[in-house]
Short mmCIF file of C-alpha atoms in Angstrom, two decimals:
data_model
loop_
_atom_site.label_atom_id
_atom_site.label_comp_id
_atom_site.label_asym_id
_atom_site.label_seq_id
_atom_site.Cartn_x
_atom_site.Cartn_y
_atom_site.Cartn_z
CA MET U 1 46.30 -53.49 -55.26
CA THR U 2 49.88 -52.93 -54.11
CA SER U 3 51.99 -55.51 -52.29
CA HIS U 4 51.88 -53.27 -49.22
CA GLU U 5 48.08 -53.26 -49.23
CA VAL U 6 47.98 -57.05 -49.62
CA ALA U 7 50.38 -57.43 -46.69
CA GLU U 8 48.24 -55.15 -44.51
CA LEU U 9 45.10 -57.14 -45.25
CA PHE U 10 46.91 -60.39 -44.52
CA ASP U 11 48.28 -59.16 -41.20
CA GLN U 12 44.81 -58.03 -40.12
CA ALA U 13 43.36 -61.40 -41.14
CA VAL U 14 46.01 -63.21 -39.08
CA GLN U 15 45.05 -61.25 -35.98
CA ARG U 16 41.40 -62.12 -36.38
CA LEU U 17 42.15 -65.77 -37.09
CA ARG U 18 44.42 -65.89 -34.06
CA GLY U 19 41.45 -64.99 -31.86
CA VAL U 20 39.46 -67.91 -33.31
CA VAL U 21 42.38 -70.33 -32.88
CA GLU U 22 43.19 -69.27 -29.33
CA SER U 23 39.53 -69.47 -28.38
CA GLY U 24 39.45 -73.05 -29.65
CA ASP U 25 42.68 -73.91 -27.85
CA SER U 26 41.32 -72.66 -24.54
CA ASP U 27 38.16 -74.76 -24.72
CA ASP U 28 39.72 -77.83 -23.08
CA GLY U 29 39.93 -79.49 -26.47
CA ALA U 30 36.13 -79.66 -26.78
CA THR U 31 36.12 -77.45 -29.87
CA PRO U 32 39.06 -77.92 -32.25
CA ALA U 33 40.65 -74.69 -33.41
CA CYS U 34 39.92 -75.58 -37.02
CA ALA U 35 36.28 -76.53 -36.47
CA ALA U 36 34.80 -73.37 -37.97
CA PRO U 37 35.68 -72.83 -41.65
CA PRO U 38 36.29 -69.35 -43.04
CA SER U 39 32.85 -67.93 -43.77
CA GLY U 40 31.11 -64.68 -44.56
CA ASP U 41 31.83 -63.64 -40.99
CA SER U 42 34.59 -61.09 -40.54
CA ASP U 43 35.50 -62.58 -37.13
CA ASP U 44 37.88 -65.12 -38.67
CA GLY U 45 39.41 -62.67 -41.17
CA SER U 46 38.00 -64.47 -44.21
CA ASP U 47 36.61 -61.24 -45.66
CA LEU U 48 40.11 -59.74 -45.54
CA ILE U 49 41.59 -62.88 -47.10
CA ARG U 50 39.13 -62.62 -50.00
CA ARG U 51 40.01 -58.97 -50.56
CA ALA U 52 43.71 -59.79 -50.59
CA ALA U 53 43.09 -62.71 -52.97
CA ASP U 54 41.69 -60.33 -55.57
CA SER U 55 45.27 -59.22 -56.28
CA GLY U 56 46.16 -62.61 -57.77
CA ALA U 57 49.91 -62.99 -58.19
CA GLU U 58 50.66 -60.46 -55.44
CA ALA U 59 48.66 -62.57 -52.97
CA VAL U 60 50.36 -65.79 -54.04
CA GLY U 61 53.81 -64.27 -53.69
CA LEU U 62 53.09 -63.07 -50.17
CA ALA U 63 51.39 -66.30 -49.07
CA VAL U 64 54.13 -68.58 -50.37
CA GLY U 65 56.66 -66.54 -48.42
CA LYS U 66 54.62 -67.02 -45.24
CA LEU U 67 54.43 -70.82 -45.48
CA SER U 68 57.76 -71.16 -43.66
CA ASP U 69 56.74 -68.87 -40.78
CA PRO U 70 57.23 -70.47 -37.34
CA ASP U 71 53.76 -69.27 -36.28
CA ARG U 72 51.12 -71.87 -37.15
CA VAL U 73 48.39 -69.22 -37.40
CA VAL U 74 50.41 -67.38 -40.03
CA ARG U 75 50.97 -70.61 -41.98
CA ALA U 76 47.26 -71.47 -41.80
CA ALA U 77 46.27 -67.99 -42.97
CA ALA U 78 48.78 -68.25 -45.81
CA CYS U 79 47.14 -71.50 -46.94
CA ASP U 80 43.73 -69.84 -46.72
CA LEU U 81 44.99 -67.00 -48.90
CA LEU U 82 46.42 -69.44 -51.46
CA GLY U 83 43.11 -71.30 -51.62
CA ALA U 84 41.06 -68.12 -51.96
CA THR U 85 43.36 -66.85 -54.71
CA SER U 86 43.10 -70.16 -56.57
CA SER U 87 39.33 -69.99 -56.49
CA LEU U 88 39.48 -66.56 -58.16
CA HIS U 89 42.44 -66.92 -60.53
CA MET U 90 42.89 -70.10 -62.57
CA ASP U 91 46.35 -69.07 -63.74
CA VAL U 92 47.88 -69.43 -60.25
CA ARG U 93 46.51 -72.87 -59.41
CA GLU U 94 49.50 -74.91 -60.50
CA GLU U 95 51.93 -72.76 -58.50
CA VAL U 96 49.62 -72.83 -55.47
CA ALA U 97 49.20 -76.61 -55.55
CA THR U 98 52.95 -77.09 -55.78
CA ALA U 99 53.55 -74.86 -52.73
CA LEU U 100 50.85 -76.53 -50.65
CA ILE U 101 52.03 -80.05 -51.48
CA ARG U 102 55.56 -79.09 -50.51
CA LEU U 103 54.36 -77.63 -47.20
CA ALA U 104 52.26 -80.69 -46.36
CA ALA U 105 55.28 -82.97 -46.67
CA HIS U 106 56.70 -81.64 -43.38
CA GLU U 107 53.74 -79.91 -41.67
CA SER U 108 52.47 -81.47 -38.43
CA ASP U 109 49.92 -78.99 -37.04
CA PRO U 110 46.22 -79.95 -37.52
CA GLU U 111 45.19 -76.30 -37.86
CA VAL U 112 47.50 -75.97 -40.85
CA HIS U 113 46.48 -79.40 -42.17
CA TRP U 114 42.87 -78.18 -42.22
CA SER U 115 43.82 -75.14 -44.27
CA ILE U 116 46.04 -77.17 -46.60
CA ALA U 117 43.22 -79.61 -47.37
CA ARG U 118 40.72 -76.84 -47.96
CA ALA U 119 43.09 -74.88 -50.20
CA LEU U 120 44.10 -77.92 -52.27
CA GLY U 121 40.46 -78.45 -53.20
CA ASP U 122 40.41 -74.95 -54.65
CA THR U 123 43.33 -75.77 -56.97
CA PHE U 124 41.49 -78.60 -58.79
CA ASP U 125 44.95 -80.10 -59.31
CA ALA U 126 45.16 -83.91 -59.60
CA ARG U 127 48.67 -83.81 -58.12
CA ALA U 128 47.07 -82.95 -54.76
CA LEU U 129 45.46 -86.37 -54.37
CA PRO U 130 48.36 -88.17 -52.60
CA THR U 131 48.61 -85.31 -50.09
CA LEU U 132 44.87 -85.46 -49.41
CA VAL U 133 45.01 -89.24 -49.04
CA ALA U 134 47.68 -88.80 -46.38
CA LEU U 135 45.65 -86.13 -44.58
CA ALA U 136 42.62 -88.45 -44.57
CA GLY U 137 44.40 -90.37 -41.83
CA SER U 138 44.35 -87.37 -39.49
CA PRO U 139 42.94 -88.00 -35.99
CA ASP U 140 41.20 -84.61 -36.32
CA SER U 141 37.70 -85.02 -37.73
CA ASP U 142 37.70 -81.46 -39.05
CA VAL U 143 40.75 -82.22 -41.19
CA ARG U 144 39.10 -85.40 -42.46
CA PHE U 145 35.98 -83.37 -43.28
CA GLN U 146 38.00 -80.97 -45.43
CA VAL U 147 39.61 -83.94 -47.17
CA ALA U 148 36.16 -85.37 -47.95
CA VAL U 149 35.16 -82.02 -49.45
CA ALA U 150 38.41 -81.54 -51.39
CA VAL U 151 39.06 -84.98 -52.88
CA PRO U 152 36.25 -84.91 -55.50
CA ALA U 153 37.58 -81.57 -56.77
CA VAL U 154 40.98 -83.04 -57.66
CA LEU U 155 39.82 -86.34 -59.17
CA ASP U 156 40.24 -87.05 -62.84
CA ASP U 157 37.35 -88.57 -64.79
CA PRO U 158 37.36 -91.51 -64.48
CA PRO U 159 38.81 -91.17 -60.98
CA VAL U 160 41.99 -93.02 -60.08
CA ALA U 161 41.83 -95.93 -57.65
CA ALA U 162 43.39 -93.97 -54.78
CA GLY U 163 40.65 -91.35 -55.04
CA GLU U 164 37.91 -93.95 -54.97
CA ALA U 165 39.54 -95.74 -52.06
CA VAL U 166 39.89 -92.70 -49.82
CA LEU U 167 36.26 -91.68 -50.37
CA ILE U 168 35.07 -95.22 -49.70
CA ASP U 169 37.06 -95.21 -46.47
CA LEU U 170 35.71 -91.81 -45.40
CA CYS U 171 32.16 -93.02 -46.03
CA THR U 172 32.56 -95.11 -42.87
CA ASP U 173 34.05 -92.29 -40.76
CA SER U 174 32.91 -91.94 -37.16
CA ASP U 175 31.92 -88.32 -37.81
CA PRO U 176 28.52 -88.03 -39.58
CA GLN U 177 29.51 -84.85 -41.45
CA VAL U 178 32.54 -86.61 -42.89
CA ARG U 179 30.38 -89.55 -43.94
CA GLU U 180 27.84 -87.25 -45.57
CA TRP U 181 30.38 -85.33 -47.64
CA ALA U 182 32.31 -88.45 -48.58
CA THR U 183 29.10 -90.15 -49.72
CA PHE U 184 28.16 -87.02 -51.68
CA GLY U 185 31.60 -86.94 -53.31
CA LEU U 186 31.65 -90.64 -54.12
CA GLY U 187 28.03 -90.96 -55.19
CA PHE U 188 27.24 -87.66 -56.90
CA VAL U 189 30.40 -85.70 -57.75
CA SER U 190 32.45 -88.70 -58.84
CA THR U 191 31.59 -91.10 -61.66
CA ALA U 192 33.43 -93.93 -59.90
CA ASP U 193 31.68 -97.27 -60.23
CA GLY U 194 32.23 -100.93 -59.47
CA GLY U 195 31.44 -103.40 -56.73
CA ALA U 196 33.34 -101.61 -53.94
CA VAL U 197 31.81 -98.23 -54.80
CA ARG U 198 28.28 -99.60 -54.92
CA GLN U 199 28.74 -101.53 -51.69
CA ALA U 200 29.94 -98.37 -49.95
CA LEU U 201 26.89 -96.47 -51.19
CA TRP U 202 24.55 -99.31 -50.22
CA ASP U 203 26.02 -99.39 -46.72
CA ARG U 204 25.29 -95.69 -46.34
CA THR U 205 21.62 -96.26 -47.13
CA GLN U 206 21.52 -97.90 -43.69
CA ASP U 207 23.19 -94.93 -41.99
CA THR U 208 21.77 -93.38 -38.82
CA ARG U 209 21.83 -89.91 -40.42
CA PRO U 210 18.93 -89.22 -42.87
CA ALA U 211 21.01 -87.00 -45.15
CA VAL U 212 23.64 -89.71 -45.49
CA ARG U 213 20.98 -92.30 -46.29
CA ALA U 214 19.58 -90.01 -48.99
CA GLU U 215 23.05 -89.47 -50.47
CA GLY U 216 23.63 -93.22 -50.56
CA ALA U 217 20.31 -93.83 -52.31
CA ARG U 218 20.96 -91.11 -54.87
CA GLY U 219 24.45 -92.48 -55.57
CA LEU U 220 23.13 -95.98 -56.17
CA ALA U 221 20.27 -94.73 -58.34
CA ARG U 222 22.68 -92.60 -60.39
CA ARG U 223 24.44 -95.82 -61.31
CA ARG U 224 21.06 -97.46 -62.07
CA ASP U 225 21.74 -100.12 -59.45
CA PRO U 226 18.58 -102.32 -59.20
CA ARG U 227 18.84 -102.37 -55.39
CA ALA U 228 17.95 -98.69 -55.39
CA LEU U 229 14.40 -99.16 -56.71
CA PRO U 230 12.77 -100.79 -53.64
CA LEU U 231 14.81 -98.46 -51.46
CA VAL U 232 13.49 -95.35 -53.24
CA ARG U 233 9.95 -96.72 -53.12
CA ASP U 234 10.27 -97.06 -49.36
CA LEU U 235 11.77 -93.57 -48.97
CA LEU U 236 9.00 -91.97 -51.06
CA ALA U 237 6.41 -93.58 -48.78
CA GLN U 238 7.85 -91.96 -45.65
CA ASP U 239 6.14 -89.03 -43.91
CA GLU U 240 9.14 -86.81 -44.68
CA VAL U 241 10.91 -87.21 -48.02
CA HIS U 242 14.39 -85.80 -48.55
CA THR U 243 14.78 -83.78 -51.75
CA LEU U 244 17.62 -86.07 -52.85
CA THR U 245 15.14 -88.96 -52.96
CA PHE U 246 13.31 -87.25 -55.83
CA ARG U 247 16.59 -87.00 -57.74
CA ALA U 248 17.17 -90.71 -57.04
CA ALA U 249 13.73 -91.45 -58.50
CA ALA U 250 14.60 -89.38 -61.56
CA TYR U 251 17.80 -91.35 -62.13
CA LEU U 252 15.90 -94.64 -61.95
CA GLY U 253 13.20 -93.39 -64.35
CA ASP U 254 10.92 -96.27 -63.40
CA PRO U 255 7.17 -95.90 -64.19
CA SER U 256 6.31 -97.88 -61.03
CA LEU U 257 7.35 -94.80 -59.01
CA LEU U 258 4.69 -92.56 -60.60
CA PRO U 259 1.87 -93.42 -58.16
CA LEU U 260 4.14 -92.53 -55.24
CA LEU U 261 5.29 -89.29 -56.90
CA ASP U 262 1.75 -88.15 -57.76
CA GLY U 263 1.12 -87.13 -54.18
CA PHE U 264 3.85 -84.46 -54.23
CA ASP U 265 3.73 -80.90 -55.54
CA PRO U 266 4.74 -80.91 -59.23
CA GLY U 267 5.60 -77.23 -58.88
CA VAL U 268 8.71 -78.24 -56.94
CA ASP U 269 11.60 -78.63 -59.39
CA ALA U 270 12.88 -81.90 -57.92
CA VAL U 271 9.40 -83.45 -58.05
CA ALA U 272 8.78 -82.23 -61.60
CA GLU U 273 12.10 -83.70 -62.69
CA ALA U 274 11.26 -87.08 -61.16
CA LEU U 275 7.80 -87.10 -62.76
CA ARG U 276 9.30 -86.23 -66.14
CA GLU U 277 11.96 -88.95 -65.99
CA CYS U 278 9.61 -91.66 -64.73
CA ASP U 279 6.86 -90.99 -67.28
CA PRO U 280 7.54 -92.95 -70.52
CA LEU U 281 5.34 -90.60 -72.55
CA LEU U 282 7.16 -87.47 -71.41
CA ARG U 283 10.53 -89.11 -72.05
CA ALA U 284 9.41 -90.12 -75.54
CA GLN U 285 8.29 -86.55 -76.25
CA ARG U 286 11.67 -85.22 -75.12
CA ASP U 287 13.51 -87.74 -77.29
CA GLU U 288 11.40 -86.77 -80.28
CA SER U 289 12.08 -83.07 -79.68
CA ALA U 290 15.80 -83.79 -79.48
CA TRP U 291 15.67 -85.61 -82.81
CA LEU U 292 13.71 -82.76 -84.44
CA LEU U 293 16.29 -80.32 -83.05
CA LEU U 294 19.14 -82.32 -84.56
CA GLU U 295 17.40 -82.42 -87.94
CA ALA U 296 16.69 -78.66 -87.84
CA VAL U 297 20.33 -77.82 -87.10
CA HIS U 298 21.46 -80.13 -89.90
CA ARG U 299 19.13 -78.48 -92.41
CA GLN U 300 20.59 -75.06 -91.62
CA ARG U 301 24.20 -76.17 -91.40
CA PRO U 302 24.79 -79.53 -93.10
CA ASP U 303 28.53 -78.89 -92.82
CA LEU U 304 28.45 -79.35 -89.04
CA GLU U 305 28.96 -82.58 -87.12
CA ILE U 306 25.97 -82.93 -84.77
CA THR U 307 25.60 -85.42 -81.94
CA VAL U 308 22.79 -86.03 -79.45
CA PHE U 309 23.80 -88.25 -76.53
CA GLY U 310 23.14 -89.11 -72.90
CA ALA U 311 25.85 -89.34 -70.24
CA ARG U 312 25.92 -92.50 -68.14
CA CYS U 313 25.55 -90.78 -64.77
CA ASP U 314 23.49 -87.77 -65.88
CA LEU U 315 19.86 -87.05 -66.65
CA GLY U 316 18.50 -85.91 -70.00
CA LEU U 317 20.23 -85.50 -73.35
CA TYR U 318 23.04 -83.31 -74.63
CA LEU U 319 23.73 -81.75 -78.03
CA ASP U 320 27.26 -81.31 -79.38
CA VAL U 321 28.03 -79.37 -82.55
CA THR U 322 31.42 -78.94 -84.22
CA ASP U 323 32.93 -78.17 -87.60
CA GLY U 324 35.90 -80.38 -86.76
CA ALA U 325 38.18 -77.39 -86.33
CA ASP U 326 37.65 -74.18 -84.35
CA LEU U 327 33.87 -74.01 -84.07
CA SER U 328 32.04 -76.02 -81.41
CA GLY U 329 29.18 -75.89 -78.92
CA HIS U 330 27.64 -78.01 -76.16
CA TRP U 331 24.08 -77.75 -74.77
CA TRP U 332 21.79 -79.56 -72.36
CA VAL U 333 18.81 -80.29 -74.63
CA ASP U 334 16.10 -79.72 -71.98
CA GLY U 335 17.51 -76.31 -71.09
CA LEU U 336 17.96 -75.34 -74.73
CA LEU U 337 14.38 -76.29 -75.58
CA ARG U 338 13.06 -74.32 -72.61
CA ARG U 339 14.94 -71.25 -73.86
CA ALA U 340 13.19 -71.76 -77.20
CA GLY U 341 9.68 -72.22 -75.79
CA ASN U 342 9.88 -75.98 -76.55
CA ASP U 343 10.11 -75.22 -80.29
CA PRO U 344 12.88 -77.37 -81.91
CA GLU U 345 13.13 -75.01 -84.91
CA ARG U 346 13.66 -72.01 -82.63
CA ALA U 347 16.15 -74.02 -80.58
CA ALA U 348 18.08 -74.76 -83.78
CA ASP U 349 18.20 -71.01 -84.49
CA LEU U 350 19.71 -70.47 -81.02
CA VAL U 351 22.34 -73.14 -81.68
CA ILE U 352 23.33 -71.59 -85.01
CA ALA U 353 23.48 -68.13 -83.45
CA ASP U 354 25.64 -69.41 -80.60
CA VAL U 355 28.22 -71.05 -82.88
CA THR U 356 28.27 -68.43 -85.62
CA PRO U 357 31.15 -65.95 -85.18
CA ALA U 358 30.03 -62.35 -84.71
#
C-alpha cells in the first residue's frame, strides 16, 4: 500500500469519526464523544483505520505526523491508527508507545485521552504504565474504562506496585463497567497478590453488578483464598449461575463442591472443567498421565531436560522440554493428551515430533 493510499484511508476515517464526535458533542453532554469504541461498524471509520494499519511502517509514519494537528479529531484518529498498527505489527510497538507517551504529556482533550489509552494497551509496552496511571484520574468514565482495559496489557509479571494500585483503585469506580474490567484485570489477567489485592477482590464480591461479583469471586478463588469457598458454594446454589463461578469452583478444586456441580450440564465446558478439578480421582488420573508422559518422552530422548509443573494461578499441568540450547517446547498437558486420545505414549510422540527439526 502506498503512502498516498494510506493517507486517503486516514482522511476518510477522520470524516466518519468526526460525525460520531460531533453527534456526541451535540447531545447536551449526555453521551460523551468517546463513549462508543471503534468497532466493526464503518460509521466510525474503524474499518478504514484497520485497512490503513495493514501497511505497517507507512501507517505509523503518517499517524505520528498527525499527532501535532490542531484538530482533536485528527489527533484521536491518529492514535487509533497507531493502536491498530501495533496490534498487527509487533515491530512498530516501541516507536508507537514512545509517540503516544510523548503526546499524552501535553494533551488535554478527553476524546484524545480515550484514544491514547486504548492505543497504549495495544503496544504491550511497560513504559506506558505511568501515562495510564495519570489517565486513570480522568473525570471521563469512558477514559477510565479504557485505562482499566489497557493497564493489564502493559503490566510485567509480577506486576509493579503502581499497576496493582491503579487497578485496585479502579475496582471502586463509580461506573460499573470500569469496576468490572478493573476487577477482571486485577483478578484474572494479573497475577498480583497480597492483602490489598485480595481485599479489593473480596469487596467486589459484594458489588451490585452480578458480573463484577463473579469476577471478584473468580479472582479470589484463583489465589486459593479460603474466603472464596463459602462464597462459591452460595453462588452455585443460586437460580442463575454465572459461567465465571464454575471457573472459580475449578480453581478451588474442593470436593465439597461436587454435589452442587452435579446438577449442571457436564457437556458445558466450564462445568466439565469444574467437575474435573474438584474430583480427586480425576485429578489423580491426570497427574498419573502426566507422569507417564514425562517418562515416555525421557525414554525416547534421554538427552532432553523435561519438567512437569503447575503455575500458581493457573489450572492443570504444563510440560516443558529443552536441550539446554536451541531446542525447546511448552505444552498444556491436558490439551496435549486430548490431541493424543489420552494416550501418554502417543502424546510423547507428538512432543518429539514438535521439537525435532524438520
